[in-house]
Every structure is written in C-alpha cells, then in structure tokens.
Amino acid sequence: MLVNRPENEEELQKREAVGVIRASRFVRRYAQSHKEITVATICAIHKEIFTEAWPEIAGVYRDEELSITDSDLLLPHPTEVLDLMKELDVLLKIHLAELEGCEGHILNFQVEVTEEGLLCVERLIKTTAWLHHAITAIHPFREGNGRTARLAGNLILERYGLVGISVKIEKENKNGYRKALAQIDKREDYEPLEAIISDGIIDRYHGVAVKYYNA
Ligand SMILES: Nc1ncnc2c1ncn2[C@@H]1O[C@H](COP(=O)(O)OP(=O)(O)OP(=O)(O)O)[C@@H](O)[C@H]1O
Ligand SMILES: [Mg+2]
C-alpha cells in the first residue's frame, strides 16, 4: 500500500488536528446511532485520529514499551494490552448496563430538575471518568491515548443525553488534568477528574445559553 506520509513535523501536527476533528464528528454520529459502544469503538476513534497522520498505528494496539512523561504510573507491557482491552470490554458492558434508561431522565433533567435525573447525571459522569482513566492507564496505543480517552468519554456523555466537553483539557488545564489522573492511579480517587468533567459540561451549557440569549 502506498502511504502518503506527512513530510515534516508541521504537516504531521496539522494532520493530527484534522484527525481529531474527524474523530469528533465520528463520535457525534456514533452517539446518535444505536450501535453498541465497545472497545472496538475506542479503536475506531483512534483510527479516525491517525489514519492520515500516522496510518501504521491508527486503531492498532502498541507493540512498544511506553511511559507517560512526568508520571510515576508503570504502564502495562505491550504483551498485556490485548487481554487488558478484552477485560475493559467486559467492564464497559457492565458500566453501560447501569446507565440503561438514563437517557430519558437526563434529557428531561435539562428541562426540569428531578431526583432520577440528578442520579443519572452523577452516574454518567462517574462512568465517563472511569472509562477515561481506564484507557489512559492501559495506554493501548503508541500515541494519542489522551485524545482517544477524552473522545471516548464524550461518546458516553453524548450517547446518554449530555454534551461532550472540550478535548483540549490537556492544554487548558494541564496540571490539574494530569494531577486528577494521578490521583486515580494512586488512591482510586476519581473526584478531581469527575469535577473536571462536570466543569467541562457546565462550560458547554453556559456557551449554549450565552449564544441563545445573545441571538
Ligand atoms: N498519571 C497519569 N495516569 C494516567 N494517565 C495519564 C497520567 N498522566 C497523563 N496521562 C494521560 O496520558 C496522555 C498522554 O499520552 P499520549 O501521548 O499517548 O496521548 P496524547 O493524546 O498524544 O496526548 P495529549 O493529551 O498530549 O494530546 C495524557 O493526555 C493523559 O490523558
Ligand atoms: Mg502524545
């Protein structure tokens, strides 16, 4: 196969940025469909990001040992990735089953505050934070694990009636975001990441409200 590779770093970055936009569109469409969300969907998101920037790694599990810059987390050996992703698939099914019936309550919650709606929103944010961290802790891909985790989180948020948050949280709140992930590695304390996700959702709704009222 003839691969049209990026010729320099600038071209690579441009293609990755375009890839993130393409992946975000894929996520939006997939969220609106009724297709099952599985580990294969996570690979498909990764594939969308890298298909033109780095086709050899797009949607493919890594075969290299990696570490995360400025983090003490020991990443799994590449030979463990496949089994860990299979395990993640099983856990994901269980987590998503717990959200069954939530979409209606969450959509309704945006019009009228109800106890069920509030419980469902809380459950959804917890599931999103869990999946986000699970992906980054396995680090299944050679590159782009953070971007894939953030987009997979958005897929869950959008599927169950909320809005996706900025995929640039890494740039906007680098220290807070990394600390939040490390807090889960160290103490299984998901609260800081859940707070970042909640703030991201509130920001998006605020944007919608401001746009609406200024129209
Ligand atoms: N302590 C940590 N525990 C788990 N995951 C972490 C930790 N620190 C950082 N990460 C994740 O690792 C990601 C970096 O991995 P990688 O370079 O594969 O992803 P990326 O998408 O290329 O990164 P970026 O977010 O900079 O675009 C970070 O974005 C973050 O999501
Ligand atoms: Mg990276």
JSON list of C-alpha atoms and ligand atoms in Angstrom, two decimals:
[
{"chain": "A", "resi": 1, "resn": "MET", "atom": "CA", "xyz": [0.00, 0.00, 0.00]},
{"chain": "A", "resi": 2, "resn": "LEU", "atom": "CA", "xyz": [1.29, 3.43, -0.92]},
{"chain": "A", "resi": 3, "resn": "VAL", "atom": "CA", "xyz": [1.13, 5.68, 2.11]},
{"chain": "A", "resi": 4, "resn": "ASN", "atom": "CA", "xyz": [1.18, 9.41, 1.68]},
{"chain": "A", "resi": 5, "resn": "ARG", "atom": "CA", "xyz": [3.20, 10.28, 4.78]},
{"chain": "A", "resi": 6, "resn": "PRO", "atom": "CA", "xyz": [3.50, 13.72, 6.35]},
{"chain": "A", "resi": 7, "resn": "GLU", "atom": "CA", "xyz": [6.80, 15.27, 5.26]},
{"chain": "A", "resi": 8, "resn": "ASN", "atom": "CA", "xyz": [7.60, 17.26, 8.37]},
{"chain": "A", "resi": 9, "resn": "GLU", "atom": "CA", "xyz": [6.52, 17.87, 11.96]},
{"chain": "A", "resi": 10, "resn": "GLU", "atom": "CA", "xyz": [4.22, 20.74, 10.99]},
{"chain": "A", "resi": 11, "resn": "GLU", "atom": "CA", "xyz": [2.39, 18.59, 8.44]},
{"chain": "A", "resi": 12, "resn": "LEU", "atom": "CA", "xyz": [2.11, 15.77, 11.00]},
{"chain": "A", "resi": 13, "resn": "GLN", "atom": "CA", "xyz": [0.57, 18.11, 13.59]},
{"chain": "A", "resi": 14, "resn": "LYS", "atom": "CA", "xyz": [-1.83, 19.50, 11.02]},
{"chain": "A", "resi": 15, "resn": "ARG", "atom": "CA", "xyz": [-2.97, 16.02, 10.04]},
{"chain": "A", "resi": 16, "resn": "GLU", "atom": "CA", "xyz": [-3.42, 15.05, 13.70]},
{"chain": "A", "resi": 17, "resn": "ALA", "atom": "CA", "xyz": [-5.52, 18.18, 14.30]},
{"chain": "A", "resi": 18, "resn": "VAL", "atom": "CA", "xyz": [-7.68, 17.38, 11.27]},
{"chain": "A", "resi": 19, "resn": "GLY", "atom": "CA", "xyz": [-7.88, 13.80, 12.56]},
{"chain": "A", "resi": 20, "resn": "VAL", "atom": "CA", "xyz": [-9.23, 14.97, 15.93]},
{"chain": "A", "resi": 21, "resn": "ILE", "atom": "CA", "xyz": [-11.94, 16.96, 14.14]},
{"chain": "A", "resi": 22, "resn": "ARG", "atom": "CA", "xyz": [-12.80, 13.91, 12.02]},
{"chain": "A", "resi": 23, "resn": "ALA", "atom": "CA", "xyz": [-12.87, 11.72, 15.15]},
{"chain": "A", "resi": 24, "resn": "SER", "atom": "CA", "xyz": [-15.13, 14.24, 16.94]},
{"chain": "A", "resi": 25, "resn": "ARG", "atom": "CA", "xyz": [-17.59, 14.03, 14.05]},
{"chain": "A", "resi": 26, "resn": "PHE", "atom": "CA", "xyz": [-17.42, 10.24, 14.16]},
{"chain": "A", "resi": 27, "resn": "VAL", "atom": "CA", "xyz": [-18.18, 10.38, 17.90]},
{"chain": "A", "resi": 28, "resn": "ARG", "atom": "CA", "xyz": [-21.16, 12.68, 17.37]},
{"chain": "A", "resi": 29, "resn": "ARG", "atom": "CA", "xyz": [-22.63, 10.43, 14.69]},
{"chain": "A", "resi": 30, "resn": "TYR", "atom": "CA", "xyz": [-21.95, 7.27, 16.68]},
{"chain": "A", "resi": 31, "resn": "ALA", "atom": "CA", "xyz": [-23.52, 8.78, 19.83]},
{"chain": "A", "resi": 32, "resn": "GLN", "atom": "CA", "xyz": [-26.69, 9.46, 17.88]},
{"chain": "A", "resi": 33, "resn": "SER", "atom": "CA", "xyz": [-26.82, 5.92, 16.50]},
{"chain": "A", "resi": 34, "resn": "HIS", "atom": "CA", "xyz": [-27.91, 2.91, 18.49]},
{"chain": "A", "resi": 35, "resn": "LYS", "atom": "CA", "xyz": [-24.73, 0.98, 17.81]},
{"chain": "A", "resi": 36, "resn": "GLU", "atom": "CA", "xyz": [-23.14, -0.69, 20.80]},
{"chain": "A", "resi": 37, "resn": "ILE", "atom": "CA", "xyz": [-20.19, 1.10, 22.43]},
{"chain": "A", "resi": 38, "resn": "THR", "atom": "CA", "xyz": [-17.33, -1.36, 22.85]},
{"chain": "A", "resi": 39, "resn": "VAL", "atom": "CA", "xyz": [-13.54, -1.48, 22.84]},
{"chain": "A", "resi": 40, "resn": "ALA", "atom": "CA", "xyz": [-13.77, -1.78, 19.04]},
{"chain": "A", "resi": 41, "resn": "THR", "atom": "CA", "xyz": [-15.42, 1.67, 19.05]},
{"chain": "A", "resi": 42, "resn": "ILE", "atom": "CA", "xyz": [-12.45, 3.04, 21.03]},
{"chain": "A", "resi": 43, "resn": "CYS", "atom": "CA", "xyz": [-10.11, 1.63, 18.34]},
{"chain": "A", "resi": 44, "resn": "ALA", "atom": "CA", "xyz": [-12.30, 3.21, 15.65]},
{"chain": "A", "resi": 45, "resn": "ILE", "atom": "CA", "xyz": [-11.95, 6.63, 17.33]},
{"chain": "A", "resi": 46, "resn": "HIS", "atom": "CA", "xyz": [-8.17, 6.21, 17.37]},
{"chain": "A", "resi": 47, "resn": "LYS", "atom": "CA", "xyz": [-8.22, 5.18, 13.74]},
{"chain": "A", "resi": 48, "resn": "GLU", "atom": "CA", "xyz": [-10.09, 8.35, 12.79]},
{"chain": "A", "resi": 49, "resn": "ILE", "atom": "CA", "xyz": [-7.46, 10.50, 14.51]},
{"chain": "A", "resi": 50, "resn": "PHE", "atom": "CA", "xyz": [-4.39, 8.88, 12.99]},
{"chain": "A", "resi": 51, "resn": "THR", "atom": "CA", "xyz": [-5.46, 7.47, 9.67]},
{"chain": "A", "resi": 52, "resn": "GLU", "atom": "CA", "xyz": [-3.71, 10.24, 7.73]},
{"chain": "A", "resi": 53, "resn": "ALA", "atom": "CA", "xyz": [-1.13, 11.38, 10.25]},
{"chain": "A", "resi": 54, "resn": "TRP", "atom": "CA", "xyz": [0.33, 8.01, 11.21]},
{"chain": "A", "resi": 55, "resn": "PRO", "atom": "CA", "xyz": [-1.52, 5.18, 9.43]},
{"chain": "A", "resi": 56, "resn": "GLU", "atom": "CA", "xyz": [0.69, 2.37, 10.81]},
{"chain": "A", "resi": 57, "resn": "ILE", "atom": "CA", "xyz": [-0.55, 2.97, 14.36]},
{"chain": "A", "resi": 58, "resn": "ALA", "atom": "CA", "xyz": [-4.13, 4.03, 13.57]},
{"chain": "A", "resi": 59, "resn": "GLY", "atom": "CA", "xyz": [-6.52, 1.87, 15.58]},
{"chain": "A", "resi": 60, "resn": "VAL", "atom": "CA", "xyz": [-3.77, -0.65, 16.31]},
{"chain": "A", "resi": 61, "resn": "TYR", "atom": "CA", "xyz": [-2.54, -1.69, 19.76]},
{"chain": "A", "resi": 62, "resn": "ARG", "atom": "CA", "xyz": [1.04, -0.75, 20.57]},
{"chain": "A", "resi": 63, "resn": "ASP", "atom": "CA", "xyz": [3.96, -3.18, 20.43]},
{"chain": "A", "resi": 64, "resn": "GLU", "atom": "CA", "xyz": [6.36, -0.91, 22.28]},
{"chain": "A", "resi": 65, "resn": "GLU", "atom": "CA", "xyz": [7.02, -0.29, 25.95]},
{"chain": "A", "resi": 66, "resn": "LEU", "atom": "CA", "xyz": [5.99, 3.24, 26.87]},
{"chain": "A", "resi": 67, "resn": "SER", "atom": "CA", "xyz": [5.99, 5.58, 29.82]},
{"chain": "A", "resi": 68, "resn": "ILE", "atom": "CA", "xyz": [3.99, 8.75, 30.43]},
{"chain": "A", "resi": 69, "resn": "THR", "atom": "CA", "xyz": [6.03, 11.95, 30.76]},
{"chain": "A", "resi": 70, "resn": "ASP", "atom": "CA", "xyz": [6.05, 13.30, 34.35]},
{"chain": "A", "resi": 71, "resn": "SER", "atom": "CA", "xyz": [4.10, 10.36, 35.69]},
{"chain": "A", "resi": 72, "resn": "ASP", "atom": "CA", "xyz": [5.10, 7.51, 38.03]},
{"chain": "A", "resi": 73, "resn": "LEU", "atom": "CA", "xyz": [2.48, 5.21, 36.58]},
{"chain": "A", "resi": 74, "resn": "LEU", "atom": "CA", "xyz": [4.03, 1.99, 35.28]},
{"chain": "A", "resi": 75, "resn": "LEU", "atom": "CA", "xyz": [2.26, 1.18, 32.04]},
{"chain": "A", "resi": 76, "resn": "PRO", "atom": "CA", "xyz": [1.44, -2.42, 31.17]},
{"chain": "A", "resi": 77, "resn": "HIS", "atom": "CA", "xyz": [3.83, -4.32, 28.95]},
{"chain": "A", "resi": 78, "resn": "PRO", "atom": "CA", "xyz": [2.66, -4.41, 25.29]},
{"chain": "A", "resi": 79, "resn": "THR", "atom": "CA", "xyz": [2.02, -8.17, 25.54]},
{"chain": "A", "resi": 80, "resn": "GLU", "atom": "CA", "xyz": [-0.62, -7.45, 28.21]},
{"chain": "A", "resi": 81, "resn": "VAL", "atom": "CA", "xyz": [-2.54, -4.83, 26.23]},
{"chain": "A", "resi": 82, "resn": "LEU", "atom": "CA", "xyz": [-4.82, -7.19, 24.27]},
{"chain": "A", "resi": 83, "resn": "ASP", "atom": "CA", "xyz": [-6.06, -9.02, 27.38]},
{"chain": "A", "resi": 84, "resn": "LEU", "atom": "CA", "xyz": [-6.49, -5.78, 29.31]},
{"chain": "A", "resi": 85, "resn": "MET", "atom": "CA", "xyz": [-8.58, -4.36, 26.49]},
{"chain": "A", "resi": 86, "resn": "LYS", "atom": "CA", "xyz": [-10.71, -7.53, 26.43]},
{"chain": "A", "resi": 87, "resn": "GLU", "atom": "CA", "xyz": [-11.22, -7.11, 30.16]},
{"chain": "A", "resi": 88, "resn": "LEU", "atom": "CA", "xyz": [-12.09, -3.45, 29.63]},
{"chain": "A", "resi": 89, "resn": "ASP", "atom": "CA", "xyz": [-14.70, -4.52, 27.07]},
{"chain": "A", "resi": 90, "resn": "VAL", "atom": "CA", "xyz": [-16.43, -6.71, 29.68]},
{"chain": "A", "resi": 91, "resn": "LEU", "atom": "CA", "xyz": [-16.31, -3.98, 32.34]},
{"chain": "A", "resi": 92, "resn": "LEU", "atom": "CA", "xyz": [-17.57, -1.39, 29.87]},
{"chain": "A", "resi": 93, "resn": "LYS", "atom": "CA", "xyz": [-20.62, -3.52, 29.12]},
{"chain": "A", "resi": 94, "resn": "ILE", "atom": "CA", "xyz": [-21.38, -3.75, 32.86]},
{"chain": "A", "resi": 95, "resn": "HIS", "atom": "CA", "xyz": [-20.94, 0.00, 33.40]},
{"chain": "A", "resi": 96, "resn": "LEU", "atom": "CA", "xyz": [-23.11, 0.89, 30.41]},
{"chain": "A", "resi": 97, "resn": "ALA", "atom": "CA", "xyz": [-25.84, -1.53, 31.52]},
{"chain": "A", "resi": 98, "resn": "GLU", "atom": "CA", "xyz": [-26.06, 0.53, 34.72]},
{"chain": "A", "resi": 99, "resn": "LEU", "atom": "CA", "xyz": [-26.90, 3.58, 32.59]},
{"chain": "A", "resi": 100, "resn": "GLU", "atom": "CA", "xyz": [-29.82, 1.88, 30.92]},
{"chain": "A", "resi": 101, "resn": "GLY", "atom": "CA", "xyz": [-32.89, 4.11, 31.00]},
{"chain": "A", "resi": 102, "resn": "CYS", "atom": "CA", "xyz": [-30.81, 7.15, 31.94]},
{"chain": "A", "resi": 103, "resn": "GLU", "atom": "CA", "xyz": [-31.03, 8.96, 28.62]},
{"chain": "A", "resi": 104, "resn": "GLY", "atom": "CA", "xyz": [-34.68, 9.92, 29.09]},
{"chain": "A", "resi": 105, "resn": "HIS", "atom": "CA", "xyz": [-34.12, 11.08, 32.68]},
{"chain": "A", "resi": 106, "resn": "ILE", "atom": "CA", "xyz": [-31.08, 13.11, 31.65]},
{"chain": "A", "resi": 107, "resn": "LEU", "atom": "CA", "xyz": [-32.83, 14.80, 28.73]},
{"chain": "A", "resi": 108, "resn": "ASN", "atom": "CA", "xyz": [-35.77, 15.57, 30.99]},
{"chain": "A", "resi": 109, "resn": "PHE", "atom": "CA", "xyz": [-33.41, 16.88, 33.72]},
{"chain": "A", "resi": 110, "resn": "GLN", "atom": "CA", "xyz": [-32.35, 19.66, 31.36]},
{"chain": "A", "resi": 111, "resn": "VAL", "atom": "CA", "xyz": [-35.91, 20.98, 31.44]},
{"chain": "A", "resi": 112, "resn": "GLU", "atom": "CA", "xyz": [-36.91, 20.07, 34.97]},
{"chain": "A", "resi": 113, "resn": "VAL", "atom": "CA", "xyz": [-34.70, 19.05, 37.92]},
{"chain": "A", "resi": 114, "resn": "THR", "atom": "CA", "xyz": [-35.67, 15.60, 39.17]},
{"chain": "A", "resi": 115, "resn": "GLU", "atom": "CA", "xyz": [-34.06, 13.19, 41.59]},
{"chain": "A", "resi": 116, "resn": "GLU", "atom": "CA", "xyz": [-33.75, 10.44, 38.97]},
{"chain": "A", "resi": 117, "resn": "GLY", "atom": "CA", "xyz": [-32.23, 12.92, 36.54]},
{"chain": "A", "resi": 118, "resn": "LEU", "atom": "CA", "xyz": [-29.66, 14.05, 39.07]},
{"chain": "A", "resi": 119, "resn": "LEU", "atom": "CA", "xyz": [-28.75, 10.46, 39.97]},
{"chain": "A", "resi": 120, "resn": "CYS", "atom": "CA", "xyz": [-28.36, 9.57, 36.29]},
{"chain": "A", "resi": 121, "resn": "VAL", "atom": "CA", "xyz": [-26.16, 12.63, 35.59]},
{"chain": "A", "resi": 122, "resn": "GLU", "atom": "CA", "xyz": [-23.94, 11.66, 38.53]},
{"chain": "A", "resi": 123, "resn": "ARG", "atom": "CA", "xyz": [-23.73, 8.07, 37.34]},
{"chain": "A", "resi": 124, "resn": "LEU", "atom": "CA", "xyz": [-22.92, 9.18, 33.80]},
{"chain": "A", "resi": 125, "resn": "ILE", "atom": "CA", "xyz": [-20.09, 11.45, 34.95]},
{"chain": "A", "resi": 126, "resn": "LYS", "atom": "CA", "xyz": [-18.66, 8.63, 37.09]},
{"chain": "A", "resi": 127, "resn": "THR", "atom": "CA", "xyz": [-18.74, 6.22, 34.14]},
{"chain": "A", "resi": 128, "resn": "THR", "atom": "CA", "xyz": [-17.11, 8.80, 31.88]},
{"chain": "A", "resi": 129, "resn": "ALA", "atom": "CA", "xyz": [-14.30, 9.42, 34.37]},
{"chain": "A", "resi": 130, "resn": "TRP", "atom": "CA", "xyz": [-13.81, 5.69, 34.89]},
{"chain": "A", "resi": 131, "resn": "LEU", "atom": "CA", "xyz": [-13.51, 4.97, 31.15]},
{"chain": "A", "resi": 132, "resn": "HIS", "atom": "CA", "xyz": [-11.27, 7.98, 30.54]},
{"chain": "A", "resi": 133, "resn": "HIS", "atom": "CA", "xyz": [-8.79, 6.86, 33.18]},
{"chain": "A", "resi": 134, "resn": "ALA", "atom": "CA", "xyz": [-9.03, 3.17, 32.25]},
{"chain": "A", "resi": 135, "resn": "ILE", "atom": "CA", "xyz": [-7.95, 3.97, 28.68]},
{"chain": "A", "resi": 136, "resn": "THR", "atom": "CA", "xyz": [-5.05, 6.19, 29.72]},
{"chain": "A", "resi": 137, "resn": "ALA", "atom": "CA", "xyz": [-3.88, 3.67, 32.35]},
{"chain": "A", "resi": 138, "resn": "ILE", "atom": "CA", "xyz": [-3.71, 0.85, 29.79]},
{"chain": "A", "resi": 139, "resn": "HIS", "atom": "CA", "xyz": [-2.33, 3.23, 27.16]},
{"chain": "A", "resi": 140, "resn": "PRO", "atom": "CA", "xyz": [-3.28, 0.78, 24.39]},
{"chain": "A", "resi": 141, "resn": "PHE", "atom": "CA", "xyz": [-1.89, 2.87, 21.53]},
{"chain": "A", "resi": 142, "resn": "ARG", "atom": "CA", "xyz": [1.54, 4.09, 20.52]},
{"chain": "A", "resi": 143, "resn": "GLU", "atom": "CA", "xyz": [0.36, 7.72, 20.65]},
{"chain": "A", "resi": 144, "resn": "GLY", "atom": "CA", "xyz": [-2.88, 9.65, 21.13]},
{"chain": "A", "resi": 145, "resn": "ASN", "atom": "CA", "xyz": [-4.16, 7.81, 24.20]},
{"chain": "A", "resi": 146, "resn": "GLY", "atom": "CA", "xyz": [-5.23, 11.03, 25.94]},
{"chain": "A", "resi": 147, "resn": "ARG", "atom": "CA", "xyz": [-7.10, 12.30, 22.91]},
{"chain": "A", "resi": 148, "resn": "THR", "atom": "CA", "xyz": [-8.79, 8.93, 22.42]},
{"chain": "A", "resi": 149, "resn": "ALA", "atom": "CA", "xyz": [-9.76, 8.73, 26.12]},
{"chain": "A", "resi": 150, "resn": "ARG", "atom": "CA", "xyz": [-11.27, 12.22, 26.03]},
{"chain": "A", "resi": 151, "resn": "LEU", "atom": "CA", "xyz": [-13.24, 11.47, 22.86]},
{"chain": "A", "resi": 152, "resn": "ALA", "atom": "CA", "xyz": [-14.42, 8.10, 24.21]},
{"chain": "A", "resi": 153, "resn": "GLY", "atom": "CA", "xyz": [-15.61, 10.00, 27.31]},
{"chain": "A", "resi": 154, "resn": "ASN", "atom": "CA", "xyz": [-17.51, 12.40, 25.06]},
{"chain": "A", "resi": 155, "resn": "LEU", "atom": "CA", "xyz": [-19.10, 9.48, 23.26]},
{"chain": "A", "resi": 156, "resn": "ILE", "atom": "CA", "xyz": [-20.58, 8.22, 26.54]},
{"chain": "A", "resi": 157, "resn": "LEU", "atom": "CA", "xyz": [-21.70, 11.71, 27.60]},
{"chain": "A", "resi": 158, "resn": "GLU", "atom": "CA", "xyz": [-23.38, 12.36, 24.25]},
{"chain": "A", "resi": 159, "resn": "ARG", "atom": "CA", "xyz": [-24.98, 8.91, 23.97]},
{"chain": "A", "resi": 160, "resn": "TYR", "atom": "CA", "xyz": [-26.76, 9.35, 27.30]},
{"chain": "A", "resi": 161, "resn": "GLY", "atom": "CA", "xyz": [-28.11, 12.84, 26.70]},
{"chain": "A", "resi": 162, "resn": "LEU", "atom": "CA", "xyz": [-25.41, 15.29, 27.79]},
{"chain": "A", "resi": 163, "resn": "VAL", "atom": "CA", "xyz": [-22.90, 17.26, 25.71]},
{"chain": "A", "resi": 164, "resn": "GLY", "atom": "CA", "xyz": [-19.29, 16.39, 25.02]},
{"chain": "A", "resi": 165, "resn": "ILE", "atom": "CA", "xyz": [-16.61, 18.52, 26.66]},
{"chain": "A", "resi": 166, "resn": "SER", "atom": "CA", "xyz": [-13.50, 20.18, 25.23]},
{"chain": "A", "resi": 167, "resn": "VAL", "atom": "CA", "xyz": [-10.93, 17.65, 24.03]},
{"chain": "A", "resi": 168, "resn": "LYS", "atom": "CA", "xyz": [-8.30, 20.30, 24.73]},
{"chain": "A", "resi": 169, "resn": "ILE", "atom": "CA", "xyz": [-8.48, 19.97, 28.53]},
{"chain": "A", "resi": 170, "resn": "GLU", "atom": "CA", "xyz": [-4.90, 18.73, 28.42]},
{"chain": "A", "resi": 171, "resn": "LYS", "atom": "CA", "xyz": [-3.80, 22.13, 27.06]},
{"chain": "A", "resi": 172, "resn": "GLU", "atom": "CA", "xyz": [-6.27, 24.29, 29.00]},
{"chain": "A", "resi": 173, "resn": "ASN", "atom": "CA", "xyz": [-5.68, 22.84, 32.46]},
{"chain": "A", "resi": 174, "resn": "LYS", "atom": "CA", "xyz": [-2.60, 20.71, 32.03]},
{"chain": "A", "resi": 175, "resn": "ASN", "atom": "CA", "xyz": [-1.54, 20.41, 35.67]},
{"chain": "A", "resi": 176, "resn": "GLY", "atom": "CA", "xyz": [-5.00, 19.97, 37.08]},
{"chain": "A", "resi": 177, "resn": "TYR", "atom": "CA", "xyz": [-5.82, 17.31, 34.49]},
{"chain": "A", "resi": 178, "resn": "ARG", "atom": "CA", "xyz": [-2.64, 15.32, 34.99]},
{"chain": "A", "resi": 179, "resn": "LYS", "atom": "CA", "xyz": [-2.95, 15.56, 38.78]},
{"chain": "A", "resi": 180, "resn": "ALA", "atom": "CA", "xyz": [-6.53, 14.32, 38.54]},
{"chain": "A", "resi": 181, "resn": "LEU", "atom": "CA", "xyz": [-5.40, 11.24, 36.58]},
{"chain": "A", "resi": 182, "resn": "ALA", "atom": "CA", "xyz": [-2.50, 10.62, 39.01]},
{"chain": "A", "resi": 183, "resn": "GLN", "atom": "CA", "xyz": [-4.93, 10.84, 41.95]},
{"chain": "A", "resi": 184, "resn": "ILE", "atom": "CA", "xyz": [-6.81, 7.88, 40.45]},
{"chain": "A", "resi": 185, "resn": "ASP", "atom": "CA", "xyz": [-3.57, 5.92, 39.86]},
{"chain": "A", "resi": 186, "resn": "LYS", "atom": "CA", "xyz": [-2.52, 6.47, 43.47]},
{"chain": "A", "resi": 187, "resn": "ARG", "atom": "CA", "xyz": [-5.71, 6.43, 45.52]},
{"chain": "A", "resi": 188, "resn": "GLU", "atom": "CA", "xyz": [-8.51, 5.44, 43.18]},
{"chain": "A", "resi": 189, "resn": "ASP", "atom": "CA", "xyz": [-9.87, 8.88, 43.94]},
{"chain": "A", "resi": 190, "resn": "TYR", "atom": "CA", "xyz": [-12.00, 9.81, 40.92]},
{"chain": "A", "resi": 191, "resn": "GLU", "atom": "CA", "xyz": [-13.35, 13.04, 42.36]},
{"chain": "A", "resi": 192, "resn": "PRO", "atom": "CA", "xyz": [-10.90, 15.51, 40.75]},
{"chain": "A", "resi": 193, "resn": "LEU", "atom": "CA", "xyz": [-11.42, 14.03, 37.26]},
{"chain": "A", "resi": 194, "resn": "GLU", "atom": "CA", "xyz": [-15.18, 13.96, 37.80]},
{"chain": "A", "resi": 195, "resn": "ALA", "atom": "CA", "xyz": [-15.01, 17.63, 38.78]},
{"chain": "A", "resi": 196, "resn": "ILE", "atom": "CA", "xyz": [-13.09, 18.48, 35.59]},
{"chain": "A", "resi": 197, "resn": "ILE", "atom": "CA", "xyz": [-15.71, 16.66, 33.53]},
{"chain": "A", "resi": 198, "resn": "SER", "atom": "CA", "xyz": [-18.59, 18.40, 35.36]},
{"chain": "A", "resi": 199, "resn": "ASP", "atom": "CA", "xyz": [-16.94, 21.81, 34.85]},
{"chain": "A", "resi": 200, "resn": "GLY", "atom": "CA", "xyz": [-16.47, 21.00, 31.18]},
{"chain": "A", "resi": 201, "resn": "ILE", "atom": "CA", "xyz": [-20.16, 20.18, 30.84]},
{"chain": "A", "resi": 202, "resn": "ILE", "atom": "CA", "xyz": [-21.22, 23.36, 32.67]},
{"chain": "A", "resi": 203, "resn": "ASP", "atom": "CA", "xyz": [-18.90, 25.39, 30.38]},
{"chain": "A", "resi": 204, "resn": "ARG", "atom": "CA", "xyz": [-20.54, 23.88, 27.33]},
{"chain": "A", "resi": 205, "resn": "TYR", "atom": "CA", "xyz": [-24.06, 24.57, 28.60]},
{"chain": "A", "resi": 206, "resn": "HIS", "atom": "CA", "xyz": [-23.05, 28.10, 29.55]},
{"chain": "A", "resi": 207, "resn": "GLY", "atom": "CA", "xyz": [-21.78, 28.58, 25.99]},
{"chain": "A", "resi": 208, "resn": "VAL", "atom": "CA", "xyz": [-25.10, 27.34, 24.63]},
{"chain": "A", "resi": 209, "resn": "ALA", "atom": "CA", "xyz": [-27.09, 29.63, 26.95]},
{"chain": "A", "resi": 210, "resn": "VAL", "atom": "CA", "xyz": [-24.98, 32.69, 26.11]},
{"chain": "A", "resi": 211, "resn": "LYS", "atom": "CA", "xyz": [-25.28, 32.02, 22.39]},
{"chain": "A", "resi": 212, "resn": "TYR", "atom": "CA", "xyz": [-29.03, 31.54, 22.75]},
{"chain": "A", "resi": 213, "resn": "TYR", "atom": "CA", "xyz": [-29.67, 34.68, 24.76]},
{"chain": "A", "resi": 214, "resn": "ASN", "atom": "CA", "xyz": [-27.41, 36.84, 22.59]},
{"chain": "A", "resi": 215, "resn": "ALA", "atom": "CA", "xyz": [-29.08, 35.67, 19.43]},
{"chain": "B", "resi": 1, "resn": "LIG", "atom": "N1", "xyz": [-0.78, 9.86, 35.84]},
{"chain": "B", "resi": 1, "resn": "LIG", "atom": "C1", "xyz": [-1.47, 9.51, 34.74]},
{"chain": "B", "resi": 1, "resn": "LIG", "atom": "N2", "xyz": [-2.26, 8.40, 34.77]},
{"chain": "B", "resi": 1, "resn": "LIG", "atom": "C2", "xyz": [-2.96, 8.03, 33.68]},
{"chain": "B", "resi": 1, "resn": "LIG", "atom": "N3", "xyz": [-2.93, 8.71, 32.53]},
{"chain": "B", "resi": 1, "resn": "LIG", "atom": "C3", "xyz": [-2.18, 9.81, 32.44]},
{"chain": "B", "resi": 1, "resn": "LIG", "atom": "C4", "xyz": [-1.41, 10.28, 33.54]},
{"chain": "B", "resi": 1, "resn": "LIG", "atom": "N4", "xyz": [-0.76, 11.40, 33.16]},
{"chain": "B", "resi": 1, "resn": "LIG", "atom": "C5", "xyz": [-1.13, 11.64, 31.89]},
{"chain": "B", "resi": 1, "resn": "LIG", "atom": "N5", "xyz": [-1.96, 10.68, 31.42]},
{"chain": "B", "resi": 1, "resn": "LIG", "atom": "C6", "xyz": [-2.60, 10.58, 30.09]},
{"chain": "B", "resi": 1, "resn": "LIG", "atom": "O1", "xyz": [-1.66, 10.27, 29.12]},
{"chain": "B", "resi": 1, "resn": "LIG", "atom": "C7", "xyz": [-1.88, 11.12, 28.00]},
{"chain": "B", "resi": 1, "resn": "LIG", "atom": "C8", "xyz": [-0.60, 11.23, 27.20]},
{"chain": "B", "resi": 1, "resn": "LIG", "atom": "O2", "xyz": [-0.46, 10.03, 26.43]},
{"chain": "B", "resi": 1, "resn": "LIG", "atom": "P1", "xyz": [-0.35, 10.08, 24.86]},
{"chain": "B", "resi": 1, "resn": "LIG", "atom": "O3", "xyz": [0.82, 10.94, 24.47]},
{"chain": "B", "resi": 1, "resn": "LIG", "atom": "O4", "xyz": [-0.44, 8.71, 24.29]},
{"chain": "B", "resi": 1, "resn": "LIG", "atom": "O5", "xyz": [-1.71, 10.80, 24.49]},
{"chain": "B", "resi": 1, "resn": "LIG", "atom": "P2", "xyz": [-1.91, 12.03, 23.53]},
{"chain": "B", "resi": 1, "resn": "LIG", "atom": "O6", "xyz": [-3.34, 12.07, 23.12]},
{"chain": "B", "resi": 1, "resn": "LIG", "atom": "O7", "xyz": [-0.89, 12.01, 22.43]},
{"chain": "B", "resi": 1, "resn": "LIG", "atom": "O8", "xyz": [-1.58, 13.22, 24.49]},
{"chain": "B", "resi": 1, "resn": "LIG", "atom": "P3", "xyz": [-2.13, 14.67, 24.50]},
{"chain": "B", "resi": 1, "resn": "LIG", "atom": "O9", "xyz": [-3.20, 14.60, 25.54]},
{"chain": "B", "resi": 1, "resn": "LIG", "atom": "O10", "xyz": [-0.95, 15.45, 24.91]},
{"chain": "B", "resi": 1, "resn": "LIG", "atom": "O11", "xyz": [-2.68, 15.01, 23.15]},
{"chain": "B", "resi": 1, "resn": "LIG", "atom": "C9", "xyz": [-2.37, 12.41, 28.60]},
{"chain": "B", "resi": 1, "resn": "LIG", "atom": "O12", "xyz": [-3.12, 13.22, 27.71]},
{"chain": "B", "resi": 1, "resn": "LIG", "atom": "C10", "xyz": [-3.27, 11.90, 29.70]},
{"chain": "B", "resi": 1, "resn": "LIG", "atom": "O13", "xyz": [-4.56, 11.57, 29.19]},
{"chain": "B", "resi": 2, "resn": "MG", "atom": "MG", "xyz": [1.19, 12.29, 22.86]}
]
